Short mmCIF file of C-alpha atoms in Angstrom, two decimals:
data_model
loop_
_atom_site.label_atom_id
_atom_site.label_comp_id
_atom_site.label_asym_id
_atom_site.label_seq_id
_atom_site.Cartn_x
_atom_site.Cartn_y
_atom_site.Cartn_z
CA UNK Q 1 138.45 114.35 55.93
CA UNK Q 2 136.73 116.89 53.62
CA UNK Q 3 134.18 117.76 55.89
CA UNK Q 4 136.81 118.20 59.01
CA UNK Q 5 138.64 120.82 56.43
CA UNK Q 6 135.73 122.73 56.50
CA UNK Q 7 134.42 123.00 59.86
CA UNK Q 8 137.62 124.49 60.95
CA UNK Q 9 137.35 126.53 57.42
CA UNK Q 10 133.96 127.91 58.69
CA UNK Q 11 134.23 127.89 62.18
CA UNK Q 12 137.32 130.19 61.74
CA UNK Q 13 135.82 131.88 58.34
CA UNK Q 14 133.01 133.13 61.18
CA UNK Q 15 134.74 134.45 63.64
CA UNK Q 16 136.76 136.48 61.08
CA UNK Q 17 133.31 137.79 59.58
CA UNK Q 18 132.95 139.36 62.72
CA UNK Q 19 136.32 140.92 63.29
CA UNK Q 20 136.27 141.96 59.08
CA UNK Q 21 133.18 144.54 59.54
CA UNK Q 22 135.00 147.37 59.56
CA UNK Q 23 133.54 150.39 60.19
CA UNK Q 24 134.18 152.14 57.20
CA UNK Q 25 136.68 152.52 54.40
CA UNK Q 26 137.62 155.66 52.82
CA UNK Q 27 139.93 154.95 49.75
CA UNK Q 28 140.67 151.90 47.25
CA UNK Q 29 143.71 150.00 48.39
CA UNK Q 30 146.99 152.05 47.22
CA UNK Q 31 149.64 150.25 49.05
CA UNK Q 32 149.76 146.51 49.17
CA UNK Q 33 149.42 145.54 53.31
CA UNK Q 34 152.75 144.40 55.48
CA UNK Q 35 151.33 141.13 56.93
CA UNK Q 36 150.53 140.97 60.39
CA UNK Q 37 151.95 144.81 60.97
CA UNK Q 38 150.07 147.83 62.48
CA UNK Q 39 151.06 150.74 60.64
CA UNK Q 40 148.09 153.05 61.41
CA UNK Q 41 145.13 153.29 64.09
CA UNK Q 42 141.77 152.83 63.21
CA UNK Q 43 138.97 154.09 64.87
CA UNK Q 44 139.59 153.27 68.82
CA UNK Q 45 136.82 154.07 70.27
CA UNK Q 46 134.90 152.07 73.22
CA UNK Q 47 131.75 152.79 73.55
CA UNK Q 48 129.06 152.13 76.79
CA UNK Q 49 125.40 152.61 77.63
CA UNK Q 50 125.84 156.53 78.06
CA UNK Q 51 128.73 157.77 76.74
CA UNK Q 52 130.53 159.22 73.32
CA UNK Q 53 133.45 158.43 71.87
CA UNK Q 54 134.93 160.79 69.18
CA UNK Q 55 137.27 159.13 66.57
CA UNK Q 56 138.41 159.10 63.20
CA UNK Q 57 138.03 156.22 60.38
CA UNK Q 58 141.08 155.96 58.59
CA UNK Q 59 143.02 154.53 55.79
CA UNK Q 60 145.86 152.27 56.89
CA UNK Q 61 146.77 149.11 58.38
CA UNK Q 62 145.47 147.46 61.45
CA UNK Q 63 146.07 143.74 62.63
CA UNK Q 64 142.92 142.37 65.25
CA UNK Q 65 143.62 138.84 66.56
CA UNK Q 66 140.43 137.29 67.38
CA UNK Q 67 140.08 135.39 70.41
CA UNK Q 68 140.58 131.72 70.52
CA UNK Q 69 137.77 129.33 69.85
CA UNK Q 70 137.73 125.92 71.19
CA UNK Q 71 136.31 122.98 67.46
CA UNK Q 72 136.25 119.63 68.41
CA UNK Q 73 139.47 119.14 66.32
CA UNK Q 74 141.49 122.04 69.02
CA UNK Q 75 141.60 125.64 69.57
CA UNK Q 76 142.26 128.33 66.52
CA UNK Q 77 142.97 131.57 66.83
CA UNK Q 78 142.83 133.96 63.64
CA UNK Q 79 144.51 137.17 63.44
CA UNK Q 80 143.46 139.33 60.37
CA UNK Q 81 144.74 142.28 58.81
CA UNK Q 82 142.62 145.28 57.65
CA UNK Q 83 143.86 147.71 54.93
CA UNK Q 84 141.89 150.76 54.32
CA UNK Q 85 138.83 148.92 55.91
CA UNK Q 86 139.45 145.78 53.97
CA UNK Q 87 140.47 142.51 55.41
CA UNK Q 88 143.52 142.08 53.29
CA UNK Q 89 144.96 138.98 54.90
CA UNK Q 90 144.06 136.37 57.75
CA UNK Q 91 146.47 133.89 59.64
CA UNK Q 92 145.82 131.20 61.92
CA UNK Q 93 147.84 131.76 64.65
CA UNK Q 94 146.97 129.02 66.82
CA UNK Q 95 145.45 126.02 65.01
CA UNK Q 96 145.72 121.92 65.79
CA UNK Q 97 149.02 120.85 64.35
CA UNK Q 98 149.69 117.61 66.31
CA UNK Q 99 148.87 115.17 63.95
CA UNK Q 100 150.09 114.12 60.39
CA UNK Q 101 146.51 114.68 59.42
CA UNK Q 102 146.07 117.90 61.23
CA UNK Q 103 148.96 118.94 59.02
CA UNK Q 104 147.42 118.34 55.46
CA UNK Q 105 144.56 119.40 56.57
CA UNK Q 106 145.92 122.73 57.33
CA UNK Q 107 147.71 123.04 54.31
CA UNK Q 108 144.84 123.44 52.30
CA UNK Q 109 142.68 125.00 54.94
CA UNK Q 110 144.53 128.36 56.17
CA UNK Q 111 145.04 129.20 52.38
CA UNK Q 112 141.32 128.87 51.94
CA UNK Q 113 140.32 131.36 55.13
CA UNK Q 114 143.08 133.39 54.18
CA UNK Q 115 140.88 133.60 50.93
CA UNK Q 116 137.52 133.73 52.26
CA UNK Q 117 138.46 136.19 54.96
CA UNK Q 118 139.76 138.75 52.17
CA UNK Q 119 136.38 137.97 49.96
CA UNK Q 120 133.75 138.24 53.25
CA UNK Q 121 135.92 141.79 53.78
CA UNK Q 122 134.97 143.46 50.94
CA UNK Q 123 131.09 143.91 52.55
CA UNK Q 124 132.56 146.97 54.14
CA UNK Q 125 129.28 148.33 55.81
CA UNK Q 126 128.72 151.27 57.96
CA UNK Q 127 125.54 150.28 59.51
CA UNK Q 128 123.34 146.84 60.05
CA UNK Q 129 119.65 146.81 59.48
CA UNK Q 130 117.58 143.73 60.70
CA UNK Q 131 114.89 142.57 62.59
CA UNK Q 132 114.83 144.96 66.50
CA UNK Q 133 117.22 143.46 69.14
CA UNK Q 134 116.74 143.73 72.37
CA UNK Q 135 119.67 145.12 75.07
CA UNK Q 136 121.01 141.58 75.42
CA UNK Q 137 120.76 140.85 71.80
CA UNK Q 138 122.29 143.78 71.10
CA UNK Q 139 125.67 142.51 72.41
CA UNK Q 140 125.97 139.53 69.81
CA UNK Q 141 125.14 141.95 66.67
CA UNK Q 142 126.86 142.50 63.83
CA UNK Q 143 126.19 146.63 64.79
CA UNK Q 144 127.89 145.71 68.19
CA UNK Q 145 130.35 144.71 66.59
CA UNK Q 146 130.85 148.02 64.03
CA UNK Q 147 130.50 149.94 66.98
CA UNK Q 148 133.77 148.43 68.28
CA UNK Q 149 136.05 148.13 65.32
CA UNK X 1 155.88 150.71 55.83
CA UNK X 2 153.65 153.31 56.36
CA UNK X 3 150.35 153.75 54.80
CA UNK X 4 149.07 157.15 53.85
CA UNK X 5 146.82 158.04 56.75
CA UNK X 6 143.53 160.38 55.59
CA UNK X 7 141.66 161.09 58.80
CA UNK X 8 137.49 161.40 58.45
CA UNK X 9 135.70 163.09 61.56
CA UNK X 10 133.51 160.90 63.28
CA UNK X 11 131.34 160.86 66.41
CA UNK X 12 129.92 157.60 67.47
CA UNK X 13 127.48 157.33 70.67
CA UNK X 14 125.57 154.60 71.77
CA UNK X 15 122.30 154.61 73.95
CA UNK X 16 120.04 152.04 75.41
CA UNK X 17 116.51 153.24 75.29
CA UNK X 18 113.30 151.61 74.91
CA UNK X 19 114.36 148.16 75.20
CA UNK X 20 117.07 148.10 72.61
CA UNK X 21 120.00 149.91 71.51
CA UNK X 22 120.55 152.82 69.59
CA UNK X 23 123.64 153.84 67.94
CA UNK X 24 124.19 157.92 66.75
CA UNK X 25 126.85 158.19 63.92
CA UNK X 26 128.15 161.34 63.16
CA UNK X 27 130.58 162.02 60.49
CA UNK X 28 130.86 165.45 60.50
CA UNK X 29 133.67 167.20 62.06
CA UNK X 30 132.70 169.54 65.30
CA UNK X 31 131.48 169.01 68.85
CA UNK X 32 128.51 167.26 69.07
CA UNK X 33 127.84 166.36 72.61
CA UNK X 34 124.56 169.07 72.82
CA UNK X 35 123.20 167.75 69.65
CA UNK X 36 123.62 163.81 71.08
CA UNK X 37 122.24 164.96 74.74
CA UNK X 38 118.98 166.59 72.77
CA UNK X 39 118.42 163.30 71.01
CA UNK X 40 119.14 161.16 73.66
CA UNK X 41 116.40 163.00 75.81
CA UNK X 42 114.16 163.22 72.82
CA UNK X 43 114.60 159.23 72.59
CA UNK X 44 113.87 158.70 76.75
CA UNK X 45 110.68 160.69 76.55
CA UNK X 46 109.23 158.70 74.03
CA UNK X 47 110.18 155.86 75.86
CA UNK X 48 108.09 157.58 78.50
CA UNK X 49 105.13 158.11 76.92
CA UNK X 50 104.87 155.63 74.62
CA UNK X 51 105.97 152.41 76.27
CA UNK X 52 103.40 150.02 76.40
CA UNK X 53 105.67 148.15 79.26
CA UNK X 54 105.11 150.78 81.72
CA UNK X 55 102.50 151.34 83.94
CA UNK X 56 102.57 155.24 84.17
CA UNK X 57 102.97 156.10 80.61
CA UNK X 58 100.52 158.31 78.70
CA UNK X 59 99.44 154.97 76.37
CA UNK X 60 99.22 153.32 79.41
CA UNK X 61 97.22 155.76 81.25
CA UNK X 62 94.84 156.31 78.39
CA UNK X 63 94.25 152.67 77.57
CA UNK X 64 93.18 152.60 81.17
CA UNK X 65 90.97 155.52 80.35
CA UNK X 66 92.40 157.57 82.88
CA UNK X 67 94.11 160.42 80.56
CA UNK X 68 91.97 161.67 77.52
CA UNK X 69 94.18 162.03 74.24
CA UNK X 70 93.24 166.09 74.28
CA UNK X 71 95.37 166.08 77.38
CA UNK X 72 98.08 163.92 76.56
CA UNK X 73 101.30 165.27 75.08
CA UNK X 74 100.67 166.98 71.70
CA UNK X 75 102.92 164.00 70.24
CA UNK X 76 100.21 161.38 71.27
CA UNK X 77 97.32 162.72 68.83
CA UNK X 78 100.11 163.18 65.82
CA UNK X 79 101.09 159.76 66.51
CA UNK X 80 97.27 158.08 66.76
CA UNK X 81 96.35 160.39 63.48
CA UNK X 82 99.19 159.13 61.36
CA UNK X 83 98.79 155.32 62.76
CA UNK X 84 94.90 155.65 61.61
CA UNK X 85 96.63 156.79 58.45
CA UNK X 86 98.48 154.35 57.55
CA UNK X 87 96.27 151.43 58.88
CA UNK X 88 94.33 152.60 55.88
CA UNK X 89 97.41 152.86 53.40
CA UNK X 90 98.32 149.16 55.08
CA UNK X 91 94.59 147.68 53.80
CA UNK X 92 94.55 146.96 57.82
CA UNK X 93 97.68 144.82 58.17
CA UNK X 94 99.44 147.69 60.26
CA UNK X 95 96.89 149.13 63.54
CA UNK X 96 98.15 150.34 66.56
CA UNK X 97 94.82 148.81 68.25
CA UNK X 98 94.63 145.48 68.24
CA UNK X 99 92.16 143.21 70.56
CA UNK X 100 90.66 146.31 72.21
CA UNK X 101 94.11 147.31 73.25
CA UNK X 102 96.06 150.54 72.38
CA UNK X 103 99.58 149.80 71.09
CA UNK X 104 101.33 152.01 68.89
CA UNK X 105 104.89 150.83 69.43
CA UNK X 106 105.10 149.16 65.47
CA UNK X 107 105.33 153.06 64.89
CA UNK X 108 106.94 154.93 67.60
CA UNK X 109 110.50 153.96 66.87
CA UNK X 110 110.91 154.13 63.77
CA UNK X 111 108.84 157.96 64.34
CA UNK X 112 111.52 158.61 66.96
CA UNK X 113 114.83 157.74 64.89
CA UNK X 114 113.89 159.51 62.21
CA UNK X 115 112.69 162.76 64.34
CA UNK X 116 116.35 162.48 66.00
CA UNK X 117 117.91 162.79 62.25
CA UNK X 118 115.87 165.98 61.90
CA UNK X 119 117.03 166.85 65.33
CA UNK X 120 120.35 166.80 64.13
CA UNK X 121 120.34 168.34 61.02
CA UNK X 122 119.10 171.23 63.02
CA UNK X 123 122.31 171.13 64.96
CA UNK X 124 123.84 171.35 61.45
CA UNK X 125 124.86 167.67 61.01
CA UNK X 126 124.30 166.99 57.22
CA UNK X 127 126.03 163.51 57.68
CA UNK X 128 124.93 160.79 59.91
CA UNK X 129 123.18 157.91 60.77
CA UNK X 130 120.59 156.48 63.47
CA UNK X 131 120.30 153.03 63.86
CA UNK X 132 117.41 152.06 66.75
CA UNK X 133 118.04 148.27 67.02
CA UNK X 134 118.01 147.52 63.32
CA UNK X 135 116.06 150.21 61.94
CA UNK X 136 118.28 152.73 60.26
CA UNK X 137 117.78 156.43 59.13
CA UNK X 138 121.32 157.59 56.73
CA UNK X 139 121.51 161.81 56.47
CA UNK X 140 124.30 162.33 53.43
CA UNK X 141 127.03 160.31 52.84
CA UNK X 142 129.71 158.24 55.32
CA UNK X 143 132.84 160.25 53.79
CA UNK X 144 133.16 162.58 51.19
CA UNK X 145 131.62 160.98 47.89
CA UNK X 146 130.99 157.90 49.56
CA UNK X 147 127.58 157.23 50.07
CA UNK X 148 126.17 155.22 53.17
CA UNK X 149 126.42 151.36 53.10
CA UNK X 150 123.66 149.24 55.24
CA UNK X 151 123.93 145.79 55.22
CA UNK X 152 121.21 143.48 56.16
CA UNK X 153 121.54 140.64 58.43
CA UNK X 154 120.69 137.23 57.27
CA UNK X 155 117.34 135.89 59.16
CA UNK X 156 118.84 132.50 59.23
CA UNK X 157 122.14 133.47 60.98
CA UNK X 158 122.75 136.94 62.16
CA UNK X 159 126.58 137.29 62.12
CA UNK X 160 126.43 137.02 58.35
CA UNK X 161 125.16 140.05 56.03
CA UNK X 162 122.44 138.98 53.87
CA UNK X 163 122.92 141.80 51.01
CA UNK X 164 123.63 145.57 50.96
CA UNK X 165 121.89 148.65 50.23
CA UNK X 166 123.94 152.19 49.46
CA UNK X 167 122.59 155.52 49.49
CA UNK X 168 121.94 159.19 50.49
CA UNK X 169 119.72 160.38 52.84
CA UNK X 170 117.90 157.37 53.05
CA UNK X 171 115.95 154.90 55.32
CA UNK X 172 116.22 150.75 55.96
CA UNK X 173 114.32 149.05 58.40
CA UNK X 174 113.83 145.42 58.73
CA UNK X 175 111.18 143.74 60.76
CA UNK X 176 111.40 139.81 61.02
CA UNK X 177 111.43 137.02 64.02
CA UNK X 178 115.67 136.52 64.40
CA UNK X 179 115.54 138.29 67.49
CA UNK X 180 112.89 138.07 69.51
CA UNK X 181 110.84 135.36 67.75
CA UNK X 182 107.33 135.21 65.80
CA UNK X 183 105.86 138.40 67.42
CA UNK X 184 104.14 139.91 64.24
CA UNK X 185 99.95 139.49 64.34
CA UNK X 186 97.77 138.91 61.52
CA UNK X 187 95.18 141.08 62.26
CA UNK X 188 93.27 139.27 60.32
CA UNK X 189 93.82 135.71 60.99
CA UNK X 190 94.91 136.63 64.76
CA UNK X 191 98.19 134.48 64.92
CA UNK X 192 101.60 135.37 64.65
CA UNK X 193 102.48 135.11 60.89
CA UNK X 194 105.22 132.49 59.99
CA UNK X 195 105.46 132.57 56.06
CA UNK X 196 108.19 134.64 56.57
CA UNK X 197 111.49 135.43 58.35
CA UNK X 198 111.93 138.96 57.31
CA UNK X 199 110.42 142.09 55.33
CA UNK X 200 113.58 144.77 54.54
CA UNK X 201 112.23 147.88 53.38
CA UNK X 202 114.42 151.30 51.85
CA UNK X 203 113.13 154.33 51.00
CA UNK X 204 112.78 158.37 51.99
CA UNK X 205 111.51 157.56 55.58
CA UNK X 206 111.98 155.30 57.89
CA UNK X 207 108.79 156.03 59.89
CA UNK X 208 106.89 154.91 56.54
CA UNK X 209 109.67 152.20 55.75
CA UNK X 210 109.54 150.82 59.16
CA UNK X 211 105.67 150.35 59.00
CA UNK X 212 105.18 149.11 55.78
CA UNK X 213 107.97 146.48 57.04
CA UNK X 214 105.99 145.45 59.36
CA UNK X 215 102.54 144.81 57.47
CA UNK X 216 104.45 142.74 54.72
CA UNK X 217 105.46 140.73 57.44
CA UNK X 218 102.18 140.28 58.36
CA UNK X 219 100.88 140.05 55.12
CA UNK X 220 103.08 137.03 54.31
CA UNK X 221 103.41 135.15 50.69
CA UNK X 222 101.35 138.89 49.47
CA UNK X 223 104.35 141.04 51.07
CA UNK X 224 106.42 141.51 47.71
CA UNK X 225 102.93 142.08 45.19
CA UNK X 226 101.70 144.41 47.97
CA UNK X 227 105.41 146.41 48.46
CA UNK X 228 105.86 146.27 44.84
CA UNK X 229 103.17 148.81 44.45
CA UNK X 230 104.09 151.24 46.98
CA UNK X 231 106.30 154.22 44.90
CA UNK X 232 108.97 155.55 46.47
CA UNK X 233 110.26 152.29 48.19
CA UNK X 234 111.39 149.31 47.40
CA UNK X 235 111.70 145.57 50.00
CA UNK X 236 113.48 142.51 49.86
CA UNK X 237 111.52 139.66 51.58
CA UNK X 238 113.17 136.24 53.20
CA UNK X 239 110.70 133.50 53.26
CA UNK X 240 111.20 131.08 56.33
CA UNK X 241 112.82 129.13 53.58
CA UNK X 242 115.74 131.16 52.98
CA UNK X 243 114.72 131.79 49.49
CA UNK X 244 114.85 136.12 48.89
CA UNK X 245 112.43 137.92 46.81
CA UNK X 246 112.76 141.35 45.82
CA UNK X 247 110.36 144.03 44.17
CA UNK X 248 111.88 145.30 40.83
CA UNK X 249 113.34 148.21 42.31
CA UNK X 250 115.76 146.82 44.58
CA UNK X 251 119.13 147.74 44.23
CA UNK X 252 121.82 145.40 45.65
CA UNK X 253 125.13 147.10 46.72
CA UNK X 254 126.94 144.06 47.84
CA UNK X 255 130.56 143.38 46.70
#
């Protein structure tokens, strides 16, 4: 039971480590976040083998859902909300709720990634050193995913 | 609600050369597409000739002994000088000529990200960063009194961040086996050291932070005594255990 709390705990604590990495944030948190709202843009940039993308970082408030991942106990989906490059809040939006058990179990688990996710957010890097990737690597790094956020 | 919105320029441009991927972070405000095109050909013709993966470049051609060094690109003999150097400052454990066989790629990029940075602080930019697949070179600060965060991945799962380094004007490279395996010689044992999974090193430059990466790697269970008596920069080692040993310098930024 325990250890079914936590694979969904980490399996969705991961994928919200990825979506967290902000690109950058410019001021301590003044105003307290709407949940799931987008008040502001962030940077939007795309970027591709040859070309630039000129953007601004910002202060504000974006919500990113994640895409779904299939656990063995169902799908979850987590949408998180970044503040001023902070993850300031994460919700499961789709998450195994057929069962009694699935139901206690989330009870205590989506408070817990909701935690998690706001402690993993506070990282806030620019850049990610580590060992050379190649092209294909490339696509699954944590730099990959700066680039896009 | 709205949140106060406080806009920071940035240019961000991303560029496969050399077998990996290099990403150009500008965060100064201005047009910077003629600075980004220079580096981006500076980048491809070191590619050219210094890739060890194709046939016609200059290593190539002079490891086959068909192009002398004197007639090479003026880069080639500043590159073999300072690898002959630092082989020396390395007590061996970096060469770029191993087996008989001409190979000074453990130098080239990290040469070639930090000669972009120059590159564009002569276009003016006093605040960027290069990052050539992993190896990063930081000019000023990300925003206005914020200096640049790196973070360095964990060897043992790379979506995770291991720990964080902040600065100015500053280098971090990181050479280890979470991407393309144990690919690291000995030079003095022969084999591909394992004691490790992988040397960080920050300091002034990343050409000298990126090599002396690399021979702690090599140097294995030595690679923290050996770093901690290099001044100027500082490492972080992760054994193949997990366990992470620093040299007294090291400064952790992490939340």
């Amino acid at each position: 039971m325990r250890r079914a709390i936590l694979a969904i705990v980490s399996t969705t604590a991961a994928l919200v480590m990825i979506l967290s990495f902000k690109t950058h944030g410019t001021a301590p948190v003044t105003t307290p976040p709407a949940a799931v709202s987008s008040t502001g843009t962030s940077s939007g940039s795309t970027t591709s083998s040859s070309s630039s993308t000129t953007a601004s970082t910002s202060t504000g408030t974006k919500t990113v859902t994640g895409n779904a991942v299939d656990t063995q106990y169902g799908p979850v989906q987590v949408q998180v909300t970044v503040t001023n490059g902070k993850v300031t809040s994460a919700t499961a939006v789709d998450y195994p709720q057929n069962s009694p058990r699935d139901q206690e179990i989330n009870a205590y688990a989506i408070p817990t990634l909701n935690q998690e996710a706001t402690q993993t957010g506070t990282a806030n890097i620019d850049m990610v050193s580590g060992a050379t990737y190649t092209s294909e690597g490339y696509i699954q790094s944590l730099q990959s995913a700066l680039n896009k956020a | 609600m709205t949140t106060p919105m406080i806009e920071h320029p940035r240019t961000l441009h991303v560029e496969h050369s050399m077998g990996t991927v290099f990403t150009i972070d500008i965060r100064d405000g201005g047009a910077w597409a003629a600075a980004i095109a220079d580096v981006c050909t500076w980048l491809h013709r070191v590619d050219r000739v210094f890739s060890t993966y194709r046939d016609d470049s200059e290593i190539c051609r002079i490891q086959r002994g068909e192009l002398a060094v004197a007639d090479a690109d003026p880069d080639v003999a500043v590159v073999l000088d300072e690898c002959a150097r630092l082989q020396r400052q390395t007590a061996g454990y970096f060469t770029a000529v191993y087996a008989a066989k001409l190979d000074p790629t453990g130098f080239v990029k990290g040469w070639a990200i930090e000669r972009a940075s120059a590159m564009l602080r002569a276009h003016g930019s006093r605040n960027h960063a290069v990052n050539g697949g992993g190896d990063v070179q930081a000019a000023g600060e990300a925003a206005p009194g914020q200096p640049w965060r790196i973070g360095i991945t964990d060897p043992h799962g790379r979506a995770r961040v291991r720990d964080v380094v902040s600065g100015r004007d500053f280098a971090v490279a990181t050479s280890g086996v979470a991407e393309r395996g144990a690919h690291i010689i000995n030079p003095f044992s022969g084999v591909a050291a394992t004691e490790l999974a992988s040397v960080t090193v920050v300091g002034p430059s990343l050409t000298i932070a990126d090599v002396y990466a690399t021979a702690a790697f090599a140097m294995g269970d030595n690679a923290v005594r050996w770093l901690q008596r290099q001044p100027a920069y500082d490492g972080l080692v992760v054994d193949a255990d997990g366990h992470a040993h620093t040299t007294s310098g090291w400064t952790s930024a992490a939340a």
